[in-house]
N, CA, C and O atoms as a MOPAC input file, in Angstrom:
PM7 MOZYME 1SCF
protein

 N      1.13500 1    -1.51700 1    -0.26900 1
 C      0.17400 1     0.16900 1     0.21100 1
 C      0.92500 1     1.46300 1    -0.12300 1
 O      0.65200 1     2.45100 1    -0.80500 1
 N      1.79100 1     1.14900 1     0.48800 1
 C      2.65600 1     1.90100 1     0.85900 1
 C      3.58700 1     2.56300 1    -0.79900 1
 O      4.29100 1     3.56400 1    -0.92500 1
 N      3.25400 1     1.68000 1    -1.66500 1
 C      3.90200 1     1.74600 1    -2.55500 1
 C      3.36000 1     2.29900 1    -3.86600 1
 O      3.90100 1     2.58700 1    -4.93300 1
 N      2.33300 1     2.33900 1    -3.50200 1
 C      0.80200 1     2.57600 1    -4.26000 1
 C      1.40200 1     3.89000 1    -4.07900 1
 O      1.91500 1     4.61600 1    -4.93000 1
 N      1.26000 1     4.06300 1    -2.89500 1
 C      0.87600 1     5.56300 1    -2.34500 1
 C      2.31000 1     6.49600 1    -2.90400 1
 O      2.31600 1     7.72200 1    -3.01000 1
 N      3.34900 1     5.68300 1    -3.18300 1
 C      4.24900 1     6.38100 1    -3.32700 1
 C      4.02600 1     6.71000 1    -5.07000 1
 O      3.76100 1     7.81900 1    -5.53500 1
 N      4.16400 1     5.75900 1    -5.65700 1
 C      3.70500 1     5.51100 1    -6.99700 1
 C      2.48600 1     7.15100 1    -7.66000 1
 O      2.39900 1     7.84500 1    -8.67300 1
 N      1.85300 1     7.05100 1    -6.40800 1
 C      0.78200 1     7.89800 1    -7.13300 1
 C      1.50200 1     9.35800 1    -6.30800 1
 O      0.64000 1    10.17600 1    -5.98600 1
 N      2.18400 1     9.54400 1    -6.13800 1
 C      3.10900 1    10.55500 1    -5.45200 1
 C      3.88200 1    11.66700 1    -6.64500 1
 O      3.74700 1    12.83600 1    -7.00400 1
 N      4.98700 1    10.16400 1    -7.06400 1
 C      5.53100 1    10.44800 1    -8.03300 1
 C      4.84900 1    10.68000 1    -9.18900 1
 O      5.24300 1    11.43500 1   -10.07800 1
 N      3.71300 1     9.97500 1    -9.20300 1
 C      2.38000 1    10.52700 1   -11.15800 1
 C      2.05200 1    11.49600 1   -10.47000 1
 O      3.17800 1    11.99000 1   -10.53900 1
 N      1.68300 1    11.98200 1   -10.05800 1
 C      1.47200 1    13.54400 1    -9.73900 1
 C      2.31200 1    14.73900 1    -9.62600 1
 O      2.08500 1    15.90100 1    -9.96300 1
 N      3.06000 1    14.34200 1    -9.22300 1
 C      4.69200 1    14.76200 1    -9.31500 1
 C      4.92900 1    15.38600 1   -10.53200 1
 O      5.22500 1    16.56000 1   -10.75100 1
 N      4.65000 1    13.82500 1   -11.82000 1
 C      4.70700 1    14.22500 1   -13.16400 1
 C      3.62100 1    14.92500 1   -13.71800 1
 O      3.92000 1    15.86500 1   -14.45400 1
 N      2.70700 1    14.74100 1   -13.57700 1
 C      1.43400 1    15.09200 1   -14.31800 1
 C      2.01900 1    17.19600 1   -13.76800 1
 O      2.64000 1    17.91500 1   -14.55100 1
 N      1.79300 1    17.42500 1   -13.04100 1
 C      2.06200 1    18.57200 1   -12.50000 1
 C      3.07300 1    19.10000 1   -12.89100 1
 O      2.81100 1    20.28400 1   -13.10100 1
 N      4.70700 1    18.75300 1   -13.24100 1
 C      5.85400 1    19.02200 1   -14.49500 1
 C      5.01500 1    18.98600 1   -15.27700 1
 O      4.90100 1    20.18100 1   -15.55100 1
 N      4.17800 1    18.37600 1   -15.97400 1
 C      4.18600 1    18.14700 1   -17.68300 1
 C      2.87700 1    19.66800 1   -17.38300 1
 O      3.23600 1    20.72500 1   -17.90200 1
 N      1.88700 1    19.69300 1   -16.82100 1
 C      0.92400 1    20.80100 1   -16.91800 1
 C      1.88500 1    21.96800 1   -16.51000 1
 O      1.80200 1    22.89600 1   -17.31500 1
 N      2.64500 1    22.15900 1   -15.64000 1
 C      3.91100 1    23.32700 1   -15.89000 1
 C      4.55900 1    24.09200 1   -16.92500 1
 O      4.95400 1    25.24500 1   -17.09700 1
 N      4.50700 1    22.89500 1   -17.60700 1
 C      5.39200 1    22.84800 1   -19.27100 1
 C      4.60100 1    23.07100 1   -20.17300 1
 O      4.99900 1    23.75000 1   -21.11900 1
 N      2.81500 1    22.41500 1   -20.15700 1
 C      3.01300 1    23.23600 1   -21.13900 1
 C      2.32900 1    24.19100 1   -21.18800 1
 O      1.92100 1    24.46100 1   -22.31800 1
 N      1.78300 1    25.35900 1   -19.75000 1
 C      1.74400 1    26.24200 1   -19.65800 1
 C      2.07100 1    27.08000 1   -19.80700 1
 O      1.42700 1    28.10600 1   -20.02200 1
 N      3.25000 1    26.93100 1   -19.74300 1
 C      4.92900 1    28.08700 1   -19.72600 1
 C      4.50200 1    27.83800 1   -22.06900 1
 O      3.69900 1    28.64700 1   -22.53300 1
 N      4.87800 1    27.19400 1   -22.66900 1
 C      4.42500 1    26.38000 1   -24.17400 1
 C      3.30600 1    27.35700 1   -24.45300 1
 O      3.55500 1    28.17700 1   -25.33700 1
 N      1.79500 1    27.45200 1   -23.71000 1
 C      0.85800 1    28.62600 1   -24.00600 1
 C      1.68900 1    29.78900 1   -23.99700 1
 O      1.30700 1    30.55900 1   -24.87800 1
 N      2.24800 1    30.04000 1   -23.63300 1
 C      1.93100 1    31.32300 1   -22.44800 1
 C      2.93900 1    32.29600 1   -23.47800 1
 O      2.81000 1    33.48300 1   -23.77900 1
 N      4.55700 1    30.75300 1   -24.10400 1
 C      4.86900 1    31.25900 1   -24.59200 1
 C      4.31200 1    31.56300 1   -26.44600 1
 O      4.74700 1    32.12000 1   -27.45400 1
 N      3.56400 1    31.07600 1   -26.17100 1
 C      2.75100 1    31.32400 1   -27.71100 1
 C      1.95500 1    32.93900 1   -28.28500 1
 O      1.74800 1    33.74600 1   -29.19100 1
 N      1.70100 1    32.37300 1   -26.33700 1
 C      0.15500 1    33.85500 1   -26.28800 1
 C      1.40200 1    35.14500 1   -26.62000 1
 O      1.25600 1    36.08400 1   -27.40300 1
 N      2.71600 1    34.82400 1   -25.70400 1
 C      3.46100 1    36.16300 1   -25.45500 1
 C      4.30100 1    36.16600 1   -26.89100 1
 O      4.82500 1    37.26100 1   -27.09600 1
 N      4.53200 1    35.21900 1   -27.88400 1
 C      5.36600 1    35.29400 1   -28.30100 1
 C      4.85500 1    36.38300 1   -29.88100 1
 O      5.35200 1    36.11700 1   -30.97500 1
 N      4.11000 1    37.24000 1   -29.75700 1
 C      3.30100 1    38.28100 1   -30.92300 1
 C      4.52000 1    39.64000 1   -29.97700 1
 O      4.85500 1    40.78600 1   -30.27600 1
 N      4.70800 1    39.11500 1   -29.29800 1
 C      5.46000 1    40.33300 1   -28.66800 1
 C      6.96600 1    40.55300 1   -28.10900 1
 O      7.55200 1    41.52100 1   -27.62600 1
 N      7.34700 1    39.12600 1   -28.41300 1
 C      9.32400 1    38.88200 1   -28.18300 1
 C      9.90100 1    39.15300 1   -29.31000 1
 O      9.46700 1    39.55400 1   -30.39000 1
 N     11.24500 1    38.80500 1   -28.81100 1
 C     11.88400 1    38.66100 1   -30.04000 1
 C     11.90300 1    37.42300 1   -30.25400 1
 O     11.28800 1    36.68500 1   -29.48500 1
 N     12.84900 1    36.72500 1   -31.70900 1
 C     13.38100 1    35.34400 1   -31.73100 1
 C     13.54900 1    35.01300 1   -30.62000 1
 O     12.82400 1    34.28200 1   -29.94600 1
 N     15.15200 1    35.84900 1   -30.13600 1
 C     16.30000 1    35.40200 1   -29.81300 1
 C     15.25800 1    34.95800 1   -27.76500 1
 O     15.58900 1    34.21400 1   -26.84200 1
 N     14.28100 1    35.71100 1   -27.92300 1
 C     13.73000 1    35.74200 1   -26.33900 1
 C     12.94800 1    34.31100 1   -26.06500 1
 O     12.85100 1    33.62300 1   -25.04900 1
 N     12.49400 1    34.17800 1   -27.24400 1
 C     11.86800 1    33.24400 1   -27.84800 1
 C     12.13400 1    31.81500 1   -27.37300 1
 O     11.38200 1    31.02000 1   -26.80900 1
 N     13.36200 1    31.71000 1   -27.74000 1
 C     14.61900 1    30.61600 1   -27.58900 1
 C     15.63800 1    30.59000 1   -26.47700 1
 O     16.60200 1    29.83600 1   -26.35100 1
 N     15.08000 1    31.91500 1   -25.42000 1
 C     15.98800 1    31.51900 1   -24.68900 1
 C     14.88900 1    30.78000 1   -23.50800 1
 O     15.10000 1    29.82800 1   -22.75600 1
 N     13.73200 1    31.57300 1   -23.67200 1
 C     12.86100 1    30.91700 1   -23.05200 1
 C     12.28600 1    29.73900 1   -22.66900 1
 O     11.81800 1    29.16200 1   -21.68700 1
 N     12.59800 1    29.56300 1   -24.29900 1
 C     11.76900 1    27.93600 1   -24.88700 1
 C     12.99700 1    26.74700 1   -24.14200 1
 O     12.84100 1    25.67100 1   -23.56400 1
 N     14.33800 1    27.63600 1   -24.52900 1
 C     15.36000 1    26.83900 1   -23.60800 1
 C     15.65100 1    26.40900 1   -22.03100 1
 O     16.57500 1    25.61800 1   -21.84100 1
 N     15.25300 1    26.66900 1   -21.43000 1
 C     14.53000 1    26.58500 1   -20.46000 1
 C     13.73600 1    25.16800 1   -20.23100 1
 O     14.11600 1    24.56100 1   -19.23000 1
 N     12.86400 1    24.64200 1   -20.86900 1
 C     12.05000 1    23.69900 1   -20.98100 1
 C     12.91900 1    22.29700 1   -21.64100 1
 O     13.73100 1    22.39400 1   -22.56200 1
 N     12.62400 1    21.26300 1   -21.08900 1
 C     13.29000 1    19.85100 1   -21.42200 1
 C     12.23300 1    19.54800 1   -22.27100 1
 O     11.31800 1    18.72500 1   -22.25500 1
 N     12.74600 1    20.77600 1   -23.30600 1
 C     11.90800 1    19.46100 1   -25.07200 1
 C     13.03100 1    19.48600 1   -26.42500 1
 O     13.64500 1    20.29800 1   -27.11700 1
 N     12.88900 1    18.42600 1   -26.31500 1
 C     13.63500 1    18.37300 1   -28.05400 1
 C     13.55100 1    19.78400 1   -28.66900 1
 O     12.78400 1    20.69300 1   -28.35200 1
 N     14.73600 1    19.76500 1   -29.84700 1
 C     15.00900 1    21.23700 1   -30.07400 1
 C     14.30100 1    21.53900 1   -31.28900 1
 O     13.95600 1    22.67700 1   -31.60500 1
 N     13.95500 1    19.83300 1   -32.40000 1
 C     13.41800 1    20.50000 1   -33.47000 1
 C     11.66900 1    20.80300 1   -33.51800 1
 O     10.93100 1    21.02300 1   -34.47900 1
 N     11.28000 1    20.66800 1   -31.48200 1
 C     10.08400 1    21.43200 1   -31.30000 1
 C     10.27400 1    22.32300 1   -30.64500 1
 O      9.17500 1    22.71800 1   -30.25800 1
 N     11.30200 1    23.12100 1   -30.12700 1
 C     11.91600 1    24.33100 1   -29.85100 1
 C     11.57900 1    25.08300 1   -31.38100 1
 O     10.81200 1    26.03100 1   -31.54500 1
 N     12.12400 1    24.60100 1   -32.10400 1
 C     12.47200 1    25.19200 1   -33.53200 1
 C     10.46000 1    25.83800 1   -34.13700 1
 O     10.01000 1    26.97300 1   -34.29700 1
 N      9.79600 1    24.41900 1   -34.29800 1
 C      8.46800 1    24.41500 1   -35.08600 1
 C      8.33300 1    25.38800 1   -33.50800 1
 O      8.37300 1    26.44300 1   -34.14200 1
 N      8.23300 1    25.78200 1   -32.31000 1
 C      7.49800 1    26.68900 1   -31.39800 1
 C      7.68400 1    28.47300 1   -31.80400 1
 O      6.81800 1    29.33400 1   -31.65000 1
 N      9.20200 1    28.67900 1   -32.40000 1
 C     10.13200 1    29.39700 1   -32.39500 1
 C      8.83900 1    30.09800 1   -33.93600 1
 O      8.20700 1    31.15500 1   -33.95900 1
 N      8.91000 1    28.71400 1   -35.22700 1
 C      8.46100 1    29.09800 1   -36.49700 1
 C      6.61800 1    29.65400 1   -36.33700 1
 O      5.85500 1    30.30900 1   -37.04700 1
 N      6.53100 1    29.04900 1   -35.17700 1
 C      5.10500 1    29.17100 1   -35.36000 1
 C      5.13100 1    30.74400 1   -34.45300 1
 O      4.53200 1    31.61400 1   -35.08500 1
 N      5.62600 1    31.16100 1   -33.31100 1
 C      5.53700 1    32.31200 1   -32.87500 1
 C      6.63200 1    33.32200 1   -33.63100 1
 O      7.05000 1    34.17700 1   -32.85100 1
 N      7.10800 1    33.39900 1   -34.78700 1
 C      7.40300 1    34.13900 1   -35.81600 1
 C      6.35000 1    34.64800 1   -36.95200 1
 O      6.13000 1    35.66400 1   -37.61100 1
 N      5.84200 1    33.35700 1   -36.78700 1
 C      4.43700 1    33.20400 1   -38.27700 1
 C      3.39400 1    34.22300 1   -37.99300 1
 O      2.99300 1    35.05500 1   -38.80700 1
 N      2.75800 1    34.00500 1   -36.05500 1
 C      1.84500 1    34.11400 1   -35.06100 1
 C      2.38600 1    35.91900 1   -35.06600 1
 O      1.46400 1    36.72100 1   -34.91200 1
 N      3.32700 1    36.30500 1   -35.17800 1
 C      3.52000 1    37.62000 1   -34.70600 1
 C      3.49700 1    38.09300 1   -36.34000 1
 O      2.87400 1    38.98700 1   -36.91300 1
 N      4.39500 1    37.15300 1   -36.78500 1
 C      3.37000 1    38.47600 1   -38.35100 1
 C      2.92700 1    38.48900 1   -38.75300 1
 O      3.04900 1    39.09600 1   -39.81700 1
 N      1.68300 1    37.73600 1   -38.36300 1
 C      0.90100 1    37.75100 1   -38.48100 1
 C     -0.64300 1    38.20700 1   -37.92000 1
 O     -1.73000 1    37.90300 1   -38.41100 1
 N     -0.33600 1    39.10400 1   -36.63100 1
 C     -0.46300 1    39.65100 1   -35.37800 1
 C     -0.20800 1    41.33700 1   -36.52500 1
 O     -0.92000 1    42.17200 1   -37.08300 1
 N      0.77200 1    41.13600 1   -36.40200 1
 C      1.17800 1    42.67800 1   -37.08000 1
 C      0.23100 1    42.96800 1   -38.52900 1
 O     -0.27700 1    44.07300 1   -38.71600 1
 N      0.05700 1    41.74200 1   -39.58700 1
 C     -0.49500 1    41.84200 1   -40.71100 1
 C     -1.91200 1    42.43100 1   -40.15300 1
 O     -2.61600 1    43.15100 1   -40.86200 1
 N     -2.15300 1    42.18600 1   -39.26100 1
 C     -4.43700 1    42.32100 1   -39.26700 1
 C     -3.97300 1    43.76800 1   -38.29900 1
 O     -4.91000 1    44.54700 1   -38.13000 1
 N     -2.70300 1    44.15800 1   -37.69900 1
 C     -2.85300 1    45.41100 1   -37.37200 1
 C     -2.96400 1    46.36500 1   -37.93500 1
 O     -3.76500 1    47.25500 1   -37.64700 1
 N     -1.86700 1    46.37400 1   -39.22300 1
 C     -1.99600 1    47.25500 1   -40.61400 1
 C     -3.05000 1    47.30900 1   -40.61200 1
 O     -3.75100 1    48.02700 1   -39.89900 1
 N     -3.47000 1    46.34200 1   -41.64600 1
 C     -4.95800 1    45.82400 1   -41.99600 1
 C     -5.94600 1    47.26300 1   -41.55400 1
 O     -6.42700 1    48.20100 1   -42.18900 1
 N     -5.93800 1    46.98600 1   -40.62100 1
 C     -7.23400 1    47.89200 1   -39.25400 1
 C     -6.98100 1    49.35700 1   -39.40400 1
 O     -7.71200 1    50.27500 1   -39.77500 1
 N     -5.50000 1    49.30600 1   -38.93200 1
 C     -5.15200 1    51.37000 1   -39.23200 1
 C     -5.51000 1    51.76500 1   -40.28300 1
 O     -6.09600 1    52.82300 1   -40.51300 1
 N     -5.09500 1    50.71000 1   -41.23800 1
 C     -5.08100 1    51.26600 1   -42.93200 1
 C     -6.60400 1    51.18100 1   -43.22700 1
 O     -6.88300 1    51.99600 1   -44.10600 1
 N     -7.72700 1    50.45700 1   -42.78600 1
 C     -8.50700 1    50.56000 1   -42.70400 1
 C     -9.67500 1    51.67200 1   -42.27800 1
 O    -10.72600 1    52.05000 1   -42.79700 1
 N     -8.80600 1    52.06000 1   -40.83400 1
 C     -9.47800 1    52.85100 1   -40.41000 1
 C     -8.63700 1    54.22300 1   -40.68100 1
 O     -9.22900 1    55.18400 1   -40.18800 1
 N     -7.71600 1    54.49000 1   -41.17200 1
 C     -7.39400 1    56.03100 1   -42.17500 1
 C     -7.89900 1    55.88400 1   -43.00400 1
 O     -8.28300 1    57.01300 1   -43.30900 1
 N     -8.48300 1    54.74800 1   -44.21800 1
 C     -8.92100 1    55.33000 1   -45.69900 1
 C    -10.50800 1    55.66600 1   -44.97200 1
 O    -11.27400 1    55.74800 1   -45.93200 1
 N    -10.98100 1    55.80100 1   -44.19500 1
 C    -12.06400 1    55.56600 1   -43.68100 1
 C    -12.47000 1    57.60900 1   -43.61300 1
 O    -13.41600 1    58.21000 1   -44.12000 1
 N    -11.11900 1    58.23000 1   -42.65200 1
 C    -10.96100 1    59.22500 1   -42.53800 1
 C    -10.60400 1    60.80300 1   -43.71500 1
 O     -9.54800 1    61.36700 1   -44.00100 1
 N    -11.81500 1    61.02000 1   -44.05800 1
 C    -12.39900 1    62.43000 1   -44.71700 1
 C    -10.88900 1    63.81100 1   -44.55600 1
 O    -11.30800 1    64.96900 1   -44.52600 1
 N    -10.18100 1    63.73600 1   -44.51600 1
 C     -9.13800 1    64.71500 1   -43.89200 1
 C     -9.66700 1    66.67800 1   -43.91300 1
 O     -9.55300 1    67.47600 1   -42.98200 1
 N    -10.08700 1    66.86800 1   -44.96500 1
 C    -10.90500 1    68.27800 1   -45.42700 1
 C    -11.60800 1    68.66900 1   -44.30100 1
 O    -11.33700 1    69.62200 1   -43.57000 1
 N    -12.82900 1    67.62900 1   -44.16100 1
 C    -13.74900 1    67.38800 1   -43.53100 1
 C    -13.47700 1    67.55400 1   -42.17900 1
 O    -14.50200 1    67.66800 1   -41.50600 1
 N    -12.42300 1    67.60600 1   -41.55500 1
 C    -11.46800 1    67.05800 1   -40.27700 1
 C    -11.38900 1    68.81100 1   -40.06500 1
 O    -11.85100 1    69.37400 1   -39.07200 1
 N    -10.72200 1    69.50600 1   -41.18700 1
 C     -9.70400 1    70.61300 1   -41.56700 1
 C    -10.76700 1    71.43900 1   -41.38900 1
 O    -10.78100 1    72.33200 1   -40.54100 1
 N    -12.02900 1    71.09800 1   -42.44400 1
 C    -12.86400 1    72.17400 1   -41.96100 1
 C    -13.21400 1    72.18200 1   -40.91700 1
 O    -12.77500 1    73.07900 1   -40.19600 1
 N    -14.24700 1    71.10400 1   -40.29800 1
 C    -14.51400 1    72.05400 1   -38.71600 1
 C    -13.77800 1    71.96300 1   -37.48200 1
 O    -14.37200 1    71.85400 1   -36.41000 1
 N    -12.00300 1    72.01500 1   -37.59700 1
 C    -11.17300 1    72.98100 1   -36.52800 1
 C    -11.01300 1    74.09700 1   -37.48500 1
 O    -11.29000 1    75.15300 1   -36.91500 1
 N    -10.70500 1    74.25500 1   -38.59700 1
 C    -11.29800 1    76.02900 1   -38.66000 1
 C    -12.64500 1    76.28300 1   -38.37800 1
 O    -12.37700 1    77.28600 1   -37.71600 1
 N    -13.16800 1    76.26000 1   -38.35200 1
 C    -14.69500 1    76.45900 1   -37.92600 1
 C    -15.08100 1    76.78200 1   -36.76800 1
 O    -15.43600 1    77.92800 1   -36.49300 1
 N    -15.05700 1    75.49200 1   -35.65500 1
 C    -15.02600 1    75.68300 1   -34.70000 1
 C    -13.98400 1    75.91400 1   -33.23300 1
 O    -14.31400 1    75.77700 1   -32.05500 1
 N    -12.64000 1    76.30800 1   -33.81000 1
 C    -11.60100 1    76.62800 1   -32.46700 1
 C    -11.18500 1    77.96000 1   -33.30900 1
 O    -11.32700 1    78.30100 1   -34.48300 1
 N    -10.45200 1    78.70400 1   -31.84800 1
 C     -9.74500 1    80.02400 1   -32.85900 1
 C     -8.14300 1    79.33900 1   -32.14400 1
 O     -7.78400 1    78.44300 1   -31.38000 1
 N     -7.62100 1    80.30700 1   -32.87800 1
 C     -6.49500 1    79.70000 1   -33.19400 1
 C     -6.02200 1    80.97400 1   -32.53300 1
 O     -6.71700 1    81.98900 1   -32.56300 1
 N     -4.18200 1    80.90100 1   -31.60100 1
 C     -3.79900 1    81.35100 1   -30.55700 1
 C     -2.16100 1    80.83400 1   -30.82600 1
 O     -1.79600 1    79.80800 1   -30.25200 1
 N     -1.33600 1    81.47100 1   -31.58600 1
 C     -0.35800 1    81.46600 1   -31.53300 1
 C      0.62100 1    82.27100 1   -30.58600 1
 O      0.55100 1    83.48700 1   -30.76600 1
 N      1.92000 1    81.68000 1   -29.18200 1
 C      2.66100 1    82.12200 1   -29.01400 1
 C      3.66200 1    81.94400 1   -29.94900 1
 O      3.62300 1    80.87600 1   -30.56000 1
 N      4.35900 1    82.55300 1   -30.15800 1
 C      5.65300 1    82.77600 1   -30.51900 1
 C      6.96400 1    84.08900 1   -30.33500 1
 O      7.12000 1    85.30800 1   -30.41700 1
 N      7.86100 1    82.53500 1   -29.96800 1
 C      8.82500 1    84.35400 1   -29.61300 1
 C     10.36500 1    83.41500 1   -30.73500 1
 O     10.56500 1    82.20500 1   -30.83300 1
 N     11.21900 1    84.66500 1   -31.43300 1
 C     11.53000 1    84.68300 1   -32.69700 1
 C     12.93500 1    86.23300 1   -32.32700 1
 O     12.95900 1    87.45200 1   -32.49400 1
 N     14.11200 1    84.89900 1   -31.63200 1
 C     15.80400 1    85.64000 1   -31.24500 1
 C     15.99700 1    85.36000 1   -32.46800 1
 O     15.66600 1    84.34900 1   -33.08800 1
 N     17.08200 1    87.18100 1   -33.15000 1
 C     17.73500 1    86.68900 1   -33.89500 1
 C     19.33600 1    86.80300 1   -33.26500 1
 O     19.66000 1    87.87700 1   -32.75800 1
 N     20.28700 1    85.71500 1   -33.30700 1
 C     21.55600 1    86.25200 1   -32.47700 1
 C     22.52200 1    85.73400 1   -33.46800 1
 O     22.56000 1    84.71300 1   -34.15600 1
 N     23.59600 1    87.17000 1   -33.26600 1
 C     24.64800 1    87.07100 1   -33.55800 1
 C     25.81400 1    86.21300 1   -33.74200 1
 O     26.52700 1    85.94400 1   -32.77500 1
 N     26.01000 1    85.85500 1   -34.66800 1
 C     26.69600 1    85.01900 1   -35.29400 1
 C     27.93000 1    84.74100 1   -34.67200 1
 O     28.66700 1    85.72600 1   -34.63000 1
 N     28.66500 1    83.08300 1   -33.87400 1
 C     29.78300 1    83.71500 1   -33.57300 1
 C     31.13400 1    83.82200 1   -34.48200 1
 O     31.49800 1    82.71900 1   -34.89000 1
 N     32.09500 1    85.10400 1   -34.95600 1
 C     33.00900 1    84.69100 1   -35.56000 1
 C     33.83100 1    83.94500 1   -35.58600 1
 O     34.25200 1    84.08500 1   -34.43800 1
 N     34.64800 1    82.95400 1   -36.17100 1
 C     35.78600 1    82.30300 1   -35.94900 1
 C     36.79000 1    82.52600 1   -36.87900 1
 O     37.93000 1    82.15500 1   -36.60200 1
 N     36.54500 1    83.09700 1   -37.98700 1
 C     37.11100 1    83.91700 1   -39.40900 1
 C     36.60100 1    84.50300 1   -40.63900 1
 O     35.63200 1    84.23000 1   -41.34800 1
 N     37.37100 1    85.24400 1   -40.69000 1
 C     36.19100 1    86.09300 1   -41.77000 1
 C     34.96400 1    85.17500 1   -42.36300 1
 O     34.70800 1    84.02400 1   -42.71700 1
 N     34.12500 1    87.06700 1   -42.16500 1
 C     33.40500 1    86.60600 1   -42.79500 1
 C     32.73100 1    86.81900 1   -44.10300 1
 O     33.56100 1    86.87900 1   -45.01000 1
 N     31.43200 1    86.96200 1   -44.52200 1
 C     31.29300 1    86.48600 1   -46.08500 1
 C     32.10000 1    87.89600 1   -46.73600 1
 O     33.21400 1    87.86600 1   -47.26000 1
 N     31.27100 1    89.07900 1   -46.56500 1
 C     31.74000 1    90.53200 1   -46.81300 1
 C     33.47700 1    90.69100 1   -46.95600 1
 O     34.01400 1    91.31500 1   -47.87200 1
 N     34.13700 1    90.05900 1   -45.96200 1
 C     35.41400 1    89.69200 1   -46.00600 1
 C     36.19800 1    89.50300 1   -47.18100 1
 O     37.03700 1    90.08700 1   -47.86700 1
 N     35.47500 1    88.29100 1   -47.10800 1
 C     36.28100 1    87.53000 1   -48.40500 1
 C     36.17100 1    87.58200 1   -49.61200 1
 O     36.74100 1    87.21100 1   -50.63800 1
 N     35.10000 1    88.25600 1   -49.19200 1
 C     34.40400 1    89.23300 1   -50.70700 1
 C     35.57000 1    90.24000 1   -51.77900 1
 O     35.67100 1    90.47100 1   -52.98300 1
 N     36.10400 1    90.52100 1   -50.86700 1
 C     36.67300 1    92.07700 1   -50.99500 1
 C     38.33100 1    92.10700 1   -51.48000 1
 O     39.04200 1    92.90900 1   -52.08500 1
 N     38.49600 1    90.89500 1   -50.91700 1
 C     39.47100 1    89.56900 1   -50.93500 1
 C     39.94100 1    89.92100 1   -52.28700 1
 O     40.68800 1    90.71900 1   -52.85200 1
 N     38.86600 1    88.60200 1   -52.61900 1
 C     39.01400 1    88.26500 1   -54.12500 1
 C     38.57500 1    89.43000 1   -54.89700 1
 O     38.37300 1    89.27800 1   -56.10100 1
 N     38.39800 1    90.61700 1   -54.33000 1
 C     38.05800 1    91.63300 1   -55.96600 1
 C     39.84700 1    92.42100 1   -55.86300 1
 O     40.21500 1    93.02000 1   -56.87300 1
 N     40.61200 1    92.37400 1   -54.90900 1
 C     41.37600 1    92.55900 1   -54.86700 1
 C     43.20200 1    92.09200 1   -56.09300 1
 O     44.29900 1    92.54200 1   -55.76300 1

């Protein structure tokens, strides 16, 4: 009976390890869209998985990242194509007052050599 309970404990420890490994792989899969390829490899290297599985997961992560970025680009493009800039500018011009505060300073340049005028006078001689 004692042997049986020891086996059950070992089996449950083994299943916990497998469950933790699956959780990490899934979390890497979800977070891979926001990670570099090297960071995905480093994270997966900690897991006791064969290299071909790690390479497959890295490729899937890369594909998921590209697909995610493509969908974001398409959504932004779709949204921007529906915007009429003339309408927004008309709304701004008609509904808002413009107030511009500006400071303009003309500072004399520090002369480190002959000025342009002096160099032109030398050429005339």
